[in-house]
Every structure is written in structure tokens, then in C-alpha cells.
Amino acid sequence: MSFLIAAASSVQAADVSARPKVGLVLGGGGARGAAHIGVLDVLEKLRVPVDCVAGTSMGALIAGAWVAGMSPEAMRASLATADWSDMFVDNPEYSEMSPRNKSISRYYMPGSESGVSGDGVRYQGGVVAGQKIKLFLNQLVQATQGERRIEQLPLPLSIVATDIGTGERVVFREGQLSQIMRASMSVPGLLAPVEYAGRKLVDGGLVDNLPVAEVRERCQADVVIAVDVSSPLLKVEEVGSLLSVSAQMIGILTEQNVSRSRAMLKAGDIYIKPDLEGIWASDFALHTEAAARGQVAAETLEAKLAALSLKAEAYAAWRQRLDVQQREPIRIDEVQVVGLQRVNPGAVERFLKLAPGGTLRAGDIDRDLLQIYGDGHYESVDYAVHSSEGRNILRVMPMEKSWGPDYLRFGVSLEADNRDGSSFGLRAAYHRTWINPLGGELLYHAELGSNNRLGVNYYQPFDARQDYFFEGLLGFEQERINVFQDKHRIAQYKATEGRVGAWLGRNMDFRGTARLGWLQRDRSYRRDIGVSSLPNADANFGGWQAALEFDRFDRMYFPTRGWAARLSYFDSPKLDYSRVDADVRGAFTLVDTVFNARLNYIGSPRGRLPVFDAGRLGGFLNMTAFSPNQLQGDDIRYASLRTEQIVGRLPLGLRGDMRVGLAFEAARLGRRLSETRQDDWLNSTAIYLGGQTPLGQAYLGFAYSTSGVSNVFLFIGTH
């Protein structure tokens, strides 16, 4: 019996040794690279062995995952479950961001953050830092089971990147697999470069998008199977915008080096060029179709590929090296936070749910790392598992922003309607973070436009976990207030206010905050135009202020699901009045239709609200048919229901969509300071087009009320 087994093994070995060496090349092409999965399907079906693999960009992702043990079928499933509209948005959902970062983000444009130091202004490396992409790559290579290194993989693997500093072609044959895969995918301008091994790396497609020469050298391949999924150049009439010019430049560089690689192919090599017409590099939602087209392209060359086929037993022996047995989640004996320079480790540890003795699961650690990233202090947050002396150590590796810790931020707002005219504002801030080990922050802010503001905000946590904090405010503002009567503007006032405030607060993770403090105000009114219509409103007073605020919406503007609630109470002993603000909102989605509801109350449990602290209604989704602040008074009740149909989604790197909405609103003012002769209950119906943009929110629409008012309105920016 042993003789027969030895004889069979001898025949099998002879079969393997007699075959030509095969090198597999998977080229870059963004979403078009999903075609590689279909090609791998055919190679496995035909039992074609491979001796070494080289990949660039998306080809590096597929090659790395395959050599690390992921089957083509598993790749299809992984791509299908990935949310590609969210993959290129680094921040977690808005609900998972820290309260402090939420409050900053509401007032300044997304992506406007720039670093500032004694050396000048520094900028982010790309539109997308790649935080979620890196975590996705970790899942593909099963990083929760331990660090995967290229040199330890069962097949020789080469990944190509470009050194953006020198323009050199960089080929990695060793190193951390997921990090190098991420580097090879860093499309300049879109994805931030990756700093690795002393180099700043970007997409390898700039220098070698189809690395044929690498497999010839790496394993002396007799036959090269090269899969080319590169994008065609744009037609001359399609090149016009700055974005299209940049894409064309990258396309030209890629096409030139791909042409050189194709010229290296020999007569016995196999060149596969799937028909991917209509699928662009950014069409990740079409990954299933791209994979199917890759399979069709490989099947057309079945005769050539079949010549490389092994017998079933020999192929099974070869394929066994790539099969990675699924193991149970590993037990973590120690958790370390490493690499921090300014940030207190406690600020990171408060988000880590995994304690020593717990088991590591990809979904759990990804959630925790995204919440850490949502603090706003990091360029990336990654992890690695190291085993030493029988102990498993989880290392959490936050990389602080290289352009921090001090930032410039900007915001813009443009508002117009057909009854109140227009208003605008330009907003800027100088934001200093981590001015002490507990995470103190100073925010100097200014706004110039229809309303003018100048102030400084000081935020100081009391503990490393930042559960408790002190917040101080010193500010000055001028705002324009219009007064309406009988649907006409009868006066315009300029209100000037100086304020000083101090609060003690409690952060409840990312869910919300509670605070209690004192606010001192010095306010005066000056009539600019129109008739005297408001009582004397000059006052210097202070009062206690308490507030609870929760925001669990998935997006800052135009959410698709979640809820938010705010309750605040202000009491002025000097003027003998108090004010309550209560606001509850909710949203949920069915298919592509979003339903929203809101309830709001503003009133005075003690005394009456004075003119300078009156509740206000008017403007978009606040009694839309009325101009901003057209309705002023006390004891205000407001309710709204609206439905929004999603009609389009923003491109990669942006979270948001475009919607057509219909809103029904109703309100009642118990005591009025403007529009005193309106009906008890007011209504408003609005139709609008809106969505989230790189400048903030934007909307355009028309609203009508049976009270005899209507409004055409436009807004772009941040409030």
C-alpha cells in the first residue's frame, strides 16, 4: 500500500514539476477591477495553478485577498455586503461622532479644515483619508486572526505603488499586507497618500498599472496571464472641468505604462481584456456585472487557459496552500494604545469596548475604531494583533493628524427669499486643540455679513476620558431682525449683544451632553428702517441655564434615520422670567422615501418672554411659507410632517443625497410680538429640492400658507 501511495505522489510531483511556471498579473482600474474575480473563477474552474502574483491598485486588493485565502465566491459576497456609497466617507455616521466634534461640524464646511502652524498652512492629503477602506481591507485579509505579512503568504505576491516624492516605482514583496494594499490604491487627490517604510506612497497605476515585468522576475514565469481592466481615455469633448482634466492626466500616465507592459508579453502569454464599456472606475455598485464580464472574457480564452490545467489531484494539492481554515475569534489578553504624541490615551480607551479576556470580532473592533476616528483628532485609526509567548496583544494605532493640532475652519451661508430679500455670511475660525494633556481647546471664531459675530470658546475636559468638562464663552454679535405686520415688513432692527457664559457639562459618550451654567447678556436694539414696532429691548441681565441634548441622526443634514431631542431651561432672577425650549425630531426610511416628524415648544413657565428672548418661527422647515423670524412671540407650539423622495446620491467621498420633499407644518403662538392679527393656528405647505453638498446643506423650493403668505426660498451653506 505504501508503495502505491509513493508511486502516486511521484506521478503527481512529476505532473507539477513538468508544467510551466505561471505568473498572474492583476491590473488597476478602480471599480472595474471587480472583473478580476470573474477571471479567478475561471482559473479555479479550469484548475490553472499560479506560481506568483502581482497586482496594482484594485488588482492589488483582489490579489492580496486571494493569496491571503479568500475565495472568489467569498470576494463576491464581501463586495456585495459593502456599502460603497459610505466606504469613501471617512467619518462614522453622524450619530457616532463625539458631541464636541458634532458641534464644530455644524458650523463649518465639511473638508474646509486646514492645519496652521509656525511653518504656515498645511492641507489634508486627499478628499478621502481611507479610514473605512483600510478597515475593509483588514476584513478581507482576516487581520483579526493576526498580522498578515506579504512574505508569510503561501504564494509569492508583489504589490506595486508609487513614491509621490520621487516618482519611483515601488514594489513590495514583504511588509504589512493590508497597509500596502491601501497604499497601492491611493488615487492622487482622492485618497490620501500612505506613509510607509519612509516613503509617501500613492496609486501604483501611475508607474506600472499592469506589472508584467514583476512576475517575469519574481518567479521566472514561463507564461504570464495578464488581466487589463484599465479605463479608456476620455474623449476630447468630455474633457473640460478641472476634475475631468485631472482624471485624463492620470489616464494618460496609466495608458502609457500599460502599453509598455503589453509590449513585454510573449507569444505564449495570455492577455485578458474584459469588455467593461459603461463601467467606470467609480462604479463600485456595478461590481457584480464587472465580475461577470471578467468571467466571460476569461471563458473566451478557455482553450489557452486549459493548456495550463492540472489534473484534479495535483490541483487540489496546489490549491490547498491557499485554503485558510476559518478559526474561532481569538481571545485578547492585552489591549495597548500606541503611537500617540499629543492625545491622552484615555480619550481613545473610552471608546474601546473590548477588555482583556474578551474575543476579537471584526465588526466590533471596526465600530470602536470608527468612533475613535469620530473624535476628529486622527488621520487614521488602525489595529494589529500580535502574539507573543502564547498571549494575544491587540494594538490600537491612532495616527494623529499630521496637519494638526491647530486648524483653520471656514463656513459660508447664502439665504434668499422673495419677501425678505437675501442675507449672507462668511465664517472663519482658528481652532487650537490639545493645548493641555486633558484635551483643552480654544476656538476663536468670527463671521462677517448680514450678521456679524466675534468670540472665543474655551472647552476643558476634567478627566482623561473627557466625561466631564467646563465650557466658557465670550462673544459679541450683531444681527438683523425684521418685524412683520399684516404680512409686510414694517421695520428692521439691528440687535447688538455681548455675552459671557460658563457651564459644567457631562458627555454621555457620543450620544449627547448635559450641562448647567450661567449666561450673562448685554443686549440692545436699534431701529434702522421702518416704524417703531417693538418695545424698548435694552437689557443687561444674567441667568441660570440647563440643557440636555441628544442627536442620534445618521447625518447632520437631511438624515435618513434616527432621532434627536433637545431640552433647555433658562431662568433670569433679575428680569423675573424663565424660558423653556423643547424640540424632538425623528426620521426613518422605506426604500428611497424618507419620513420626518418634528415637535417643538418655546414658552415661559415663569413670567413672559421679553422681546429680546422671544421665540421665533419662519424659514425653511420652521413655518416655511413665512420669512425667517417673521413670527415672534411666547408660548409657541409647532409640529411638522414631511416626506422626501431620494432622487440622486452624491459621488464618492461625500455622504448625502438629493431629494424632492413635501412638508406640512402647523404652529400656534400664545402671545405675539409680530403678525399680531394672524389666526390662532397657522399652517404651511412646502415643496422643495434639497440635499447635502460640499458647502453644507442646500435647498430650493416654494411654500404657501392659507394665511395668505407664500415664499420662494433658497439656502446654501451652514447655519
XYZ file of C-alpha atoms in Angstrom:
719
model
C 0.000 0.000 0.000
C 2.794 2.392 0.943
C 4.421 1.627 -2.415
C 1.231 2.636 -4.267
C 0.947 5.898 -2.313
C 4.569 6.724 -3.011
C 4.092 5.958 -6.689
C 1.007 8.194 -6.883
C 2.849 11.007 -5.133
C 5.736 10.576 -7.559
C 3.439 10.851 -10.565
C 1.723 13.892 -9.051
C 5.073 15.563 -8.362
C 6.201 14.862 -11.908
C 2.969 16.376 -13.215
C 3.591 19.542 -11.202
C 7.292 19.871 -11.980
C 6.743 19.347 -15.703
C 4.274 22.206 -16.031
C 5.340 25.741 -16.996
C 5.571 28.385 -14.282
C 2.603 30.739 -14.379
C 2.632 34.365 -13.273
C -0.690 36.148 -12.731
C -0.926 39.926 -13.206
C -3.995 41.829 -11.975
C -4.051 45.420 -13.183
C -5.584 48.538 -11.664
C -8.834 50.117 -12.737
C -10.906 51.118 -9.708
C -14.322 49.502 -9.634
C -13.566 47.852 -12.986
C -11.116 45.656 -11.044
C -14.012 43.517 -9.806
C -13.629 41.793 -13.188
C -10.584 40.047 -11.697
C -12.938 37.995 -9.534
C -14.577 36.508 -12.623
C -11.171 35.666 -14.066
C -10.158 33.907 -10.851
C -13.389 31.933 -11.002
C -12.450 30.595 -14.421
C -8.856 29.832 -13.379
C -10.134 27.754 -10.474
C -12.749 26.042 -12.617
C -10.074 25.076 -15.170
C -7.615 24.076 -12.411
C -4.924 26.519 -13.522
C -2.177 26.846 -10.882
C -0.280 30.079 -10.303
C 3.310 30.419 -9.098
C 3.392 34.128 -8.305
C 1.011 37.076 -8.394
C 1.492 40.806 -8.926
C -1.189 43.443 -8.522
C -1.671 47.181 -8.725
C -4.395 49.318 -7.159
C -7.701 47.398 -7.281
C -5.705 44.492 -8.686
C -3.601 44.598 -5.506
C -6.765 44.367 -3.419
C -8.041 41.303 -5.277
C -4.602 39.680 -5.456
C -3.898 40.267 -1.767
C -7.266 38.914 -0.652
C -6.966 35.845 -2.903
C -3.428 34.913 -1.833
C -4.449 35.515 1.797
C -7.066 32.776 1.421
C -10.285 34.443 0.275
C -12.070 32.564 -2.495
C -13.647 34.371 -5.470
C -17.058 33.409 -4.119
C -16.243 34.990 -0.748
C -14.972 38.108 -2.527
C -18.257 38.478 -4.363
C -20.124 38.200 -1.079
C -17.854 40.711 0.631
C -18.214 43.273 -2.155
C -21.968 42.744 -2.150
C -22.307 43.461 1.563
C -20.033 46.539 1.470
C -21.788 49.918 1.461
C -19.843 51.546 -1.343
C -21.713 54.841 -1.034
C -20.352 55.033 2.520
C -16.933 53.385 2.034
C -15.351 56.612 0.765
C -16.677 58.706 3.670
C -14.149 58.540 6.481
C -16.251 59.739 9.388
C -18.632 57.342 11.066
C -22.315 58.110 10.957
C -23.096 61.476 12.470
C -24.696 59.697 15.430
C -21.336 58.037 16.223
C -19.314 61.255 16.279
C -18.354 62.820 19.595
C -20.609 65.663 20.807
C -17.764 68.170 20.600
C -16.931 67.240 17.016
C -20.627 67.445 16.104
C -20.908 70.963 17.467
C -17.864 72.091 15.459
C -19.027 70.350 12.272
C -22.434 72.042 12.312
C -20.949 75.490 11.742
C -18.146 74.897 9.247
C -17.961 73.387 5.789
C -17.052 69.720 5.514
C -13.492 69.405 4.290
C -12.565 73.062 4.980
C -10.196 72.099 7.767
C -6.581 73.183 7.187
C -3.674 72.934 9.583
C -1.850 76.064 10.699
C 1.488 76.371 12.477
C 4.603 78.498 12.569
C 5.626 76.860 9.288
C 2.488 78.058 7.503
C -0.723 76.422 6.363
C -0.852 72.656 5.832
C -3.536 70.714 3.997
C -5.110 67.283 4.054
C -3.571 64.709 1.746
C -6.761 63.873 -0.135
C -10.513 64.177 -0.210
C -10.694 60.769 1.493
C -8.304 59.634 4.220
C -9.268 55.996 3.603
C -10.278 55.079 7.162
C -13.159 52.787 6.191
C -11.297 51.423 3.188
C -8.449 50.293 5.444
C -10.848 48.568 7.847
C -12.477 46.840 4.857
C -9.061 45.601 3.718
C -8.423 44.294 7.234
C -11.556 42.189 6.944
C -10.503 40.825 3.544
C -7.172 39.581 4.870
C -8.632 38.449 8.235
C -6.497 40.815 10.290
C -8.380 39.820 13.453
C -6.538 36.486 13.327
C -3.149 38.177 13.466
C -0.967 40.436 11.369
C -0.782 39.279 7.743
C 2.562 39.942 6.118
C 3.275 39.519 2.422
C 6.396 37.410 2.945
C 4.413 34.901 5.026
C 1.718 34.248 2.431
C 1.521 30.855 0.683
C 2.278 32.328 -2.762
C 4.846 34.954 -3.766
C 2.935 38.236 -4.001
C 4.137 41.588 -5.317
C 2.225 44.855 -4.900
C 3.125 47.985 -6.834
C 2.880 51.548 -5.505
C 4.344 54.915 -6.485
C 6.602 57.117 -4.367
C 4.926 60.502 -4.786
C 8.104 62.270 -3.670
C 10.442 60.755 -6.259
C 8.082 59.286 -8.850
C 9.747 55.905 -8.405
C 8.053 52.576 -8.896
C 7.991 50.782 -5.546
C 7.421 47.026 -5.483
C 6.585 45.414 -2.149
C 7.440 41.749 -1.693
C 7.271 41.961 2.080
C 5.555 44.085 4.695
C 2.120 44.536 6.254
C -0.344 43.291 3.657
C -3.386 45.483 4.249
C -1.329 48.673 4.630
C 0.486 48.067 1.347
C -2.765 47.186 -0.424
C -4.169 50.501 0.799
C -1.083 52.364 -0.459
C -1.372 50.858 -3.927
C -4.964 52.161 -4.169
C -4.241 55.797 -3.211
C -5.531 57.663 -6.241
C -3.855 61.114 -6.053
C -6.245 63.853 -4.998
C -8.984 61.418 -3.967
C -7.308 59.120 -1.434
C -4.649 60.437 0.919
C -1.129 59.031 0.420
C 0.129 56.355 2.807
C 3.382 56.876 4.687
C 5.127 53.524 4.889
C 8.763 52.442 5.150
C 9.949 56.046 4.939
C 8.066 56.770 1.737
C 4.878 58.603 0.873
C 3.009 56.226 -1.405
C 0.187 56.627 -3.917
C -1.500 54.542 -6.610
C 0.896 52.200 -8.387
C -1.053 52.673 -11.605
C 0.852 55.904 -12.246
C 4.040 53.943 -12.983
C 3.090 50.287 -13.534
C -0.599 49.508 -13.828
C -0.037 46.077 -15.374
C 3.166 44.730 -13.743
C 4.151 42.065 -16.272
C 7.888 42.558 -15.722
C 7.480 41.877 -11.997
C 6.155 38.317 -12.384
C 8.769 37.523 -15.005
C 11.432 38.454 -12.476
C 9.721 37.206 -9.324
C 9.157 33.578 -10.273
C 10.736 33.381 -13.749
C 7.282 32.853 -15.177
C 7.153 30.907 -18.436
C 3.570 32.017 -19.030
C 2.074 35.331 -17.921
C -1.679 35.717 -17.516
C -2.252 39.480 -17.600
C -5.691 40.907 -16.818
C -6.062 44.508 -18.001
C -9.018 46.466 -16.579
C -7.665 49.978 -17.131
C -10.097 52.719 -18.081
C -10.127 54.185 -21.591
C -9.159 57.825 -22.040
C -11.949 60.382 -22.120
C -12.973 61.775 -25.468
C -11.735 65.286 -26.141
C -15.249 66.730 -25.848
C -15.588 65.128 -22.399
C -12.534 66.941 -21.013
C -13.478 70.365 -19.710
C -13.740 70.595 -15.945
C -10.792 70.584 -13.555
C -11.872 67.139 -12.339
C -12.006 65.685 -15.835
C -8.620 67.201 -16.739
C -7.060 65.602 -13.630
C -8.666 62.243 -14.452
C -7.383 62.461 -18.023
C -3.837 63.218 -16.856
C -3.842 60.121 -14.644
C -5.384 58.151 -17.509
C -2.624 59.215 -19.904
C 0.119 58.167 -17.472
C -1.615 54.843 -16.905
C -2.159 54.147 -20.599
C 1.490 54.829 -21.404
C 2.854 52.343 -18.863
C 0.188 49.751 -19.729
C 1.287 49.975 -23.376
C 4.862 49.243 -22.320
C 3.710 46.265 -20.271
C 1.661 44.846 -23.135
C 4.753 45.067 -25.346
C 6.548 42.732 -22.899
C 4.048 39.923 -23.445
C 5.299 36.967 -25.455
C 3.553 34.669 -27.878
C 2.731 32.095 -25.216
C 1.344 34.590 -22.734
C -2.375 35.153 -22.197
C -3.748 38.684 -22.277
C -7.284 39.165 -20.939
C -9.059 42.455 -21.592
C -12.678 42.273 -20.357
C -15.303 44.339 -22.125
C -16.132 46.852 -19.386
C -17.778 49.514 -21.515
C -20.206 51.554 -19.428
C -18.496 50.683 -16.140
C -16.330 53.489 -14.810
C -13.627 53.375 -12.179
C -16.041 54.839 -9.617
C -18.953 52.454 -10.338
C -18.422 50.167 -7.352
C -22.131 49.414 -7.226
C -21.647 47.525 -10.528
C -19.136 45.061 -9.069
C -21.386 42.058 -9.826
C -21.650 42.983 -13.502
C -17.913 43.682 -13.719
C -17.127 40.247 -12.242
C -19.492 38.597 -14.717
C -17.809 40.340 -17.650
C -14.409 39.254 -16.364
C -15.630 35.678 -16.321
C -16.905 35.963 -19.905
C -13.577 37.389 -21.069
C -11.638 34.526 -19.466
C -14.002 31.901 -20.857
C -13.368 33.142 -24.400
C -9.729 32.144 -23.859
C -10.602 28.824 -22.280
C -8.616 26.782 -24.783
C -5.379 28.631 -23.970
C -6.012 28.527 -20.246
C -6.956 24.842 -20.302
C -3.492 24.046 -21.675
C -2.147 25.079 -18.247
C -4.598 22.869 -16.354
C -3.530 20.299 -13.786
C -5.200 17.012 -13.005
C -7.733 17.235 -10.197
C -5.477 15.631 -7.583
C -2.455 17.767 -8.436
C -4.516 20.950 -8.487
C -6.137 20.106 -5.152
C -2.668 19.712 -3.631
C -1.622 23.087 -5.055
C -4.861 24.815 -4.058
C -4.687 23.527 -0.524
C -1.966 26.063 0.234
C -4.423 28.918 -0.348
C -7.210 27.465 1.731
C -7.304 29.190 5.087
C -9.318 27.372 7.672
C -11.859 29.535 9.438
C -10.881 29.793 13.064
C -12.834 30.892 16.076
C -12.383 34.541 17.114
C -9.200 34.810 19.151
C -9.061 35.757 22.804
C -7.271 39.028 23.572
C -5.013 39.042 26.643
C -3.947 42.687 26.491
C -5.059 45.898 24.787
C -2.484 48.589 24.027
C -2.916 52.069 22.585
C 0.292 53.035 20.773
C 1.667 55.862 18.662
C 0.064 58.853 20.390
C 2.036 62.056 20.807
C -0.484 64.702 21.901
C -3.738 62.874 22.566
C -4.237 61.376 26.017
C -4.627 57.570 25.736
C -7.720 57.779 27.952
C -9.509 59.703 25.184
C -9.031 56.648 22.958
C -9.647 53.974 25.562
C -13.107 55.311 26.403
C -14.366 54.008 23.067
C -12.800 50.544 23.293
C -15.369 48.019 24.442
C -13.020 45.037 24.247
C -11.395 44.224 27.582
C -8.617 41.701 28.235
C -10.156 38.256 28.197
C -12.681 39.168 25.501
C -12.822 37.845 21.943
C -11.921 39.971 18.932
C -14.523 40.287 16.183
C -14.128 42.413 13.059
C -17.476 44.176 13.331
C -16.911 45.140 16.956
C -13.386 46.493 16.564
C -14.337 48.367 13.374
C -17.190 50.076 15.253
C -14.914 51.096 18.098
C -12.211 52.425 15.784
C -14.700 54.488 13.782
C -15.993 56.044 16.996
C -12.417 56.929 17.931
C -11.959 58.450 14.473
C -15.183 60.424 15.015
C -13.440 62.427 17.742
C -11.866 64.405 14.888
C -8.236 64.279 16.023
C -6.917 61.482 13.817
C -5.691 60.951 10.302
C -6.413 57.247 10.648
C -7.109 54.657 13.343
C -5.963 51.080 12.734
C -5.241 47.929 14.708
C -2.976 44.899 14.652
C -2.884 41.628 16.578
C 0.476 40.362 17.832
C 1.119 37.028 19.508
C 3.954 36.712 21.989
C 4.668 33.874 24.387
C 1.173 32.489 23.991
C -0.505 35.861 24.610
C -2.544 37.809 22.037
C -1.991 41.558 22.154
C -4.359 43.954 20.397
C -2.590 47.155 19.438
C -4.811 50.100 18.606
C -2.866 52.595 16.493
C -4.392 56.073 16.149
C -2.371 58.338 13.862
C -2.822 61.965 14.854
C -3.434 64.429 12.046
C -0.137 65.472 10.503
C -1.621 68.896 9.761
C -2.797 69.410 13.374
C -3.259 70.179 16.182
C -4.266 73.749 15.257
C -6.696 74.350 12.423
C -8.393 76.959 10.289
C -12.054 76.300 9.517
C -14.430 78.099 7.183
C -18.146 78.319 6.555
C -20.456 80.152 4.202
C -24.172 80.800 4.074
C -26.376 82.338 1.413
C -30.084 82.729 2.077
C -32.719 84.371 -0.084
C -36.492 84.542 -0.377
C -38.926 86.605 -2.377
C -40.258 88.544 0.621
C -37.300 89.276 2.883
C -34.531 89.753 0.348
C -31.231 87.994 0.876
C -28.596 87.522 3.537
C -25.101 86.110 3.506
C -22.343 85.225 5.908
C -18.677 84.291 5.714
C -17.461 82.376 8.750
C -13.923 81.557 9.880
C -12.360 80.031 12.971
C -8.942 79.362 14.418
C -9.219 76.142 16.403
C -6.497 75.047 18.823
C -6.804 71.505 20.157
C -4.902 69.585 22.839
C -3.487 72.676 24.496
C -3.043 70.521 27.608
C -2.905 66.762 28.394
C -6.630 66.533 29.151
C -7.661 67.878 25.735
C -8.361 71.578 26.294
C -9.488 73.507 23.211
C -9.694 77.169 22.216
C -11.913 78.227 19.326
C -11.626 81.794 18.056
C -14.436 82.494 15.624
C -15.706 85.365 13.502
C -18.484 85.938 10.987
C -18.939 88.827 8.580
C -22.058 89.517 6.549
C -25.682 90.259 7.244
C -24.949 89.206 10.828
C -21.595 89.896 12.448
C -20.074 87.792 15.201
C -16.810 87.654 17.095
C -15.957 85.422 20.013
C -13.863 82.811 21.748
C -14.914 79.450 23.176
C -12.880 77.536 25.740
C -13.510 73.833 26.267
C -11.728 71.961 29.029
C -12.301 68.307 29.962
C -11.676 67.424 33.608
C -10.598 63.808 33.082
C -8.677 61.760 30.538
C -11.845 60.070 29.305
C -13.426 63.507 28.789
C -16.622 62.520 30.563
C -16.838 65.850 32.408
C -15.946 69.285 31.099
C -16.007 73.025 31.607
C -17.005 75.327 28.771
C -16.606 79.094 28.697
C -17.828 81.636 26.146
C -17.049 85.286 25.487
C -18.710 86.797 22.440
C -20.196 89.743 20.622
C -22.751 89.702 17.825
C -24.933 91.943 15.700
C -27.967 90.503 13.977
C -30.621 91.939 11.718
C -34.195 91.391 12.869
C -37.159 92.140 10.632
C -40.555 92.905 12.121
C -43.711 91.973 10.203
C -47.313 93.029 10.482
C -50.148 92.041 8.136
C -47.664 90.060 6.034
C -45.495 93.111 5.341
C -42.152 94.065 6.778
C -42.708 97.260 8.738
C -39.338 97.676 10.414
C -35.826 96.386 10.652
C -33.797 96.434 13.841
C -30.152 95.808 14.493
C -29.728 93.880 17.728
C -26.350 94.046 19.432
C -25.421 91.633 22.173
C -22.384 90.852 24.277
C -22.404 87.631 26.223
C -20.315 85.767 28.748
C -21.132 82.227 29.787
C -19.714 79.369 31.825
C -21.040 75.808 32.063
C -20.177 72.498 33.656
C -21.089 69.535 31.491
C -21.226 65.776 31.107
C -20.525 63.919 27.873
C -22.512 60.721 27.508
C -20.152 59.083 25.009
C -21.329 60.038 21.542
C -24.999 60.071 22.494
C -25.290 63.570 23.868
C -24.461 66.092 26.584
C -25.881 67.601 29.727
C -24.791 70.994 31.031
C -25.541 73.557 33.725
C -24.178 77.077 33.965
C -24.662 80.823 33.968
C -25.147 83.090 30.958
C -24.728 86.871 31.233
C -26.131 89.018 28.412
C -25.989 92.708 27.496
C -28.432 93.368 24.669
C -29.636 96.490 22.871
C -31.860 97.192 19.859
C -31.534 99.973 17.292
C -34.158 100.608 14.649
C -32.587 101.017 11.202
C -35.653 101.389 8.983
C -39.435 101.455 9.317
C -41.719 102.457 12.155
C -41.239 101.823 15.859
C -42.859 98.460 16.408
C -41.096 96.849 19.343
C -40.950 97.972 22.975
C -37.659 99.020 24.474
C -35.451 95.952 24.453
C -32.202 97.176 26.017
C -31.230 94.964 28.936
C -28.268 93.723 30.922
C -29.085 90.525 32.732
C -27.972 87.002 33.502
C -29.489 83.689 34.372
C -29.026 80.010 35.067
C -29.081 77.729 32.056
C -29.512 73.960 31.946
C -29.639 71.815 28.810
C -29.906 68.213 27.657
C -29.093 67.440 24.046
C -29.139 64.131 22.176
C -28.568 63.617 18.465
C -28.820 60.118 17.030
C -29.411 61.028 13.393
C -27.222 59.255 10.847
C -26.461 62.532 9.066
C -26.062 66.116 10.117
C -28.345 67.402 7.346
C -31.131 65.526 5.585
C -30.902 62.348 7.709
C -32.362 59.041 6.600
C -32.988 57.628 10.078
C -32.569 58.356 13.750
C -33.833 60.868 16.261
C -32.779 63.980 18.144
C -34.047 65.710 21.261
C -33.139 68.946 22.971
C -34.428 70.421 26.218
C -33.099 73.693 27.628
C -34.167 75.884 30.521
C -33.064 79.482 31.218
C -34.054 81.417 34.328
C -33.301 85.112 34.918
C -33.760 86.231 38.539
C -33.210 89.873 37.588
C -35.923 90.072 34.927
C -38.203 87.573 36.629
C -38.814 85.214 33.698
C -37.781 81.772 32.533
C -37.673 80.134 29.120
C -38.124 76.508 28.072
C -37.123 75.144 24.662
C -38.140 71.576 23.846
C -37.542 70.013 20.452
C -37.978 66.385 19.314
C -37.314 65.123 15.794
C -37.306 61.730 14.119
C -36.742 60.149 10.700
C -36.996 56.724 9.077
C -36.733 55.403 5.522
C -38.754 52.981 3.438
C -36.844 52.078 0.269
C -35.969 55.562 -1.097
C -38.639 57.538 0.751
C -37.708 59.326 3.982
C -40.372 60.274 6.530
C -39.702 63.010 9.087
C -41.565 64.446 12.061
C -40.853 67.284 14.472
C -42.472 68.709 17.622
C -41.288 71.958 19.180
C -42.322 74.118 22.122
C -40.991 77.509 23.303
C -42.549 79.115 26.347
C -42.146 80.853 29.693
C -43.050 78.817 32.794
C -42.439 81.972 34.839
C -43.274 85.476 33.642
C -43.309 86.337 29.936
C -40.617 86.077 27.311
C -39.244 89.584 26.627
C -38.860 90.812 23.063
C -35.111 90.126 23.020
C -35.635 86.487 24.028
C -38.865 85.729 22.184
C -39.425 82.519 20.314
C -39.169 82.805 16.529
C -40.671 80.967 13.588
C -40.173 81.329 9.853
C -37.774 79.973 7.285
C -37.135 76.512 5.899
C -38.898 73.764 7.900
C -39.755 76.267 10.616
C -43.047 77.511 9.054
C -41.545 77.657 5.586
C -44.168 79.911 3.985
C -43.116 82.701 6.337
C -39.887 84.676 6.133
C -37.158 83.904 8.678
C -38.212 85.161 12.129
C -41.453 86.625 10.735
C -43.400 85.155 13.673
C -42.189 86.177 17.137
C -43.827 85.558 20.478
C -44.340 83.389 23.540
C -45.986 80.024 24.214
C -45.177 78.643 20.737
C -46.270 75.191 19.624
C -45.018 73.772 16.345
C -45.462 70.430 14.540
C -44.420 69.179 11.128
C -44.641 66.062 8.985
C -42.753 65.702 5.772
C -41.815 63.108 3.199
C -38.756 63.191 0.951
C -38.064 61.102 -2.124
C -34.378 60.405 -2.778
C -33.729 61.213 -6.449
C -29.946 61.074 -6.563
C -26.854 60.359 -4.491
C -23.621 62.289 -4.213
C -20.405 60.872 -5.723
C -17.655 59.036 -3.871
C -16.196 60.824 -0.886
C -19.432 62.577 0.064
C -22.197 61.343 2.304
C -25.581 62.629 1.224
C -28.208 62.631 -1.463
C -30.588 64.884 -3.364
C -34.286 64.821 -2.518
C -37.645 66.157 -3.535
C -39.638 66.911 -0.394
C -43.158 67.799 0.682
C -43.678 69.348 4.139
C -46.831 70.054 6.147
C -46.414 72.392 9.119
C -48.637 73.943 11.777
C -47.956 76.387 14.606
C -49.696 78.380 17.294
C -48.353 81.425 19.150
C -49.994 82.135 22.505
C -48.709 85.725 22.676
C -47.409 87.548 19.642
C -44.907 90.313 19.166
C -45.281 90.374 15.382
C -48.077 89.453 12.970
C -50.475 90.052 15.844
C -53.615 89.715 13.731
C -52.963 86.252 12.305
C -55.251 83.268 13.005
C -54.694 81.189 16.122
C -53.354 78.211 14.197
C -51.086 78.829 11.216
C -50.199 76.350 8.500
C -47.604 75.984 5.794
C -47.159 73.557 2.913
C -43.834 73.404 1.099
C -42.312 71.563 -1.819
C -38.573 71.664 -2.271
C -35.443 70.163 -3.793
C -32.615 69.766 -1.332
C -29.622 67.811 -0.187
C -26.207 67.836 1.404
C -23.341 69.342 -0.613
C -19.613 70.073 -0.059
C -20.682 73.569 1.079
C -23.177 72.202 3.600
C -26.901 71.879 3.026
C -28.674 73.318 0.015
C -32.347 73.650 -0.815
C -34.656 75.484 -3.192
C -38.430 75.468 -3.015
C -41.819 77.100 -2.700
C -44.195 77.247 0.273
C -47.757 78.503 0.758
C -49.982 79.193 3.771
C -53.752 79.703 3.850
C -52.955 82.768 5.976
C -52.210 84.453 2.666
C -48.426 84.269 2.542
C -46.114 82.365 0.234
C -42.384 82.066 -0.099
C -39.835 81.127 -2.739
C -36.656 80.292 -0.861
C -33.041 79.314 -1.429
C -30.298 78.377 1.011
C -26.724 77.170 0.548
C -24.212 76.588 3.338
C -24.172 76.025 7.094
C -26.355 77.638 9.738
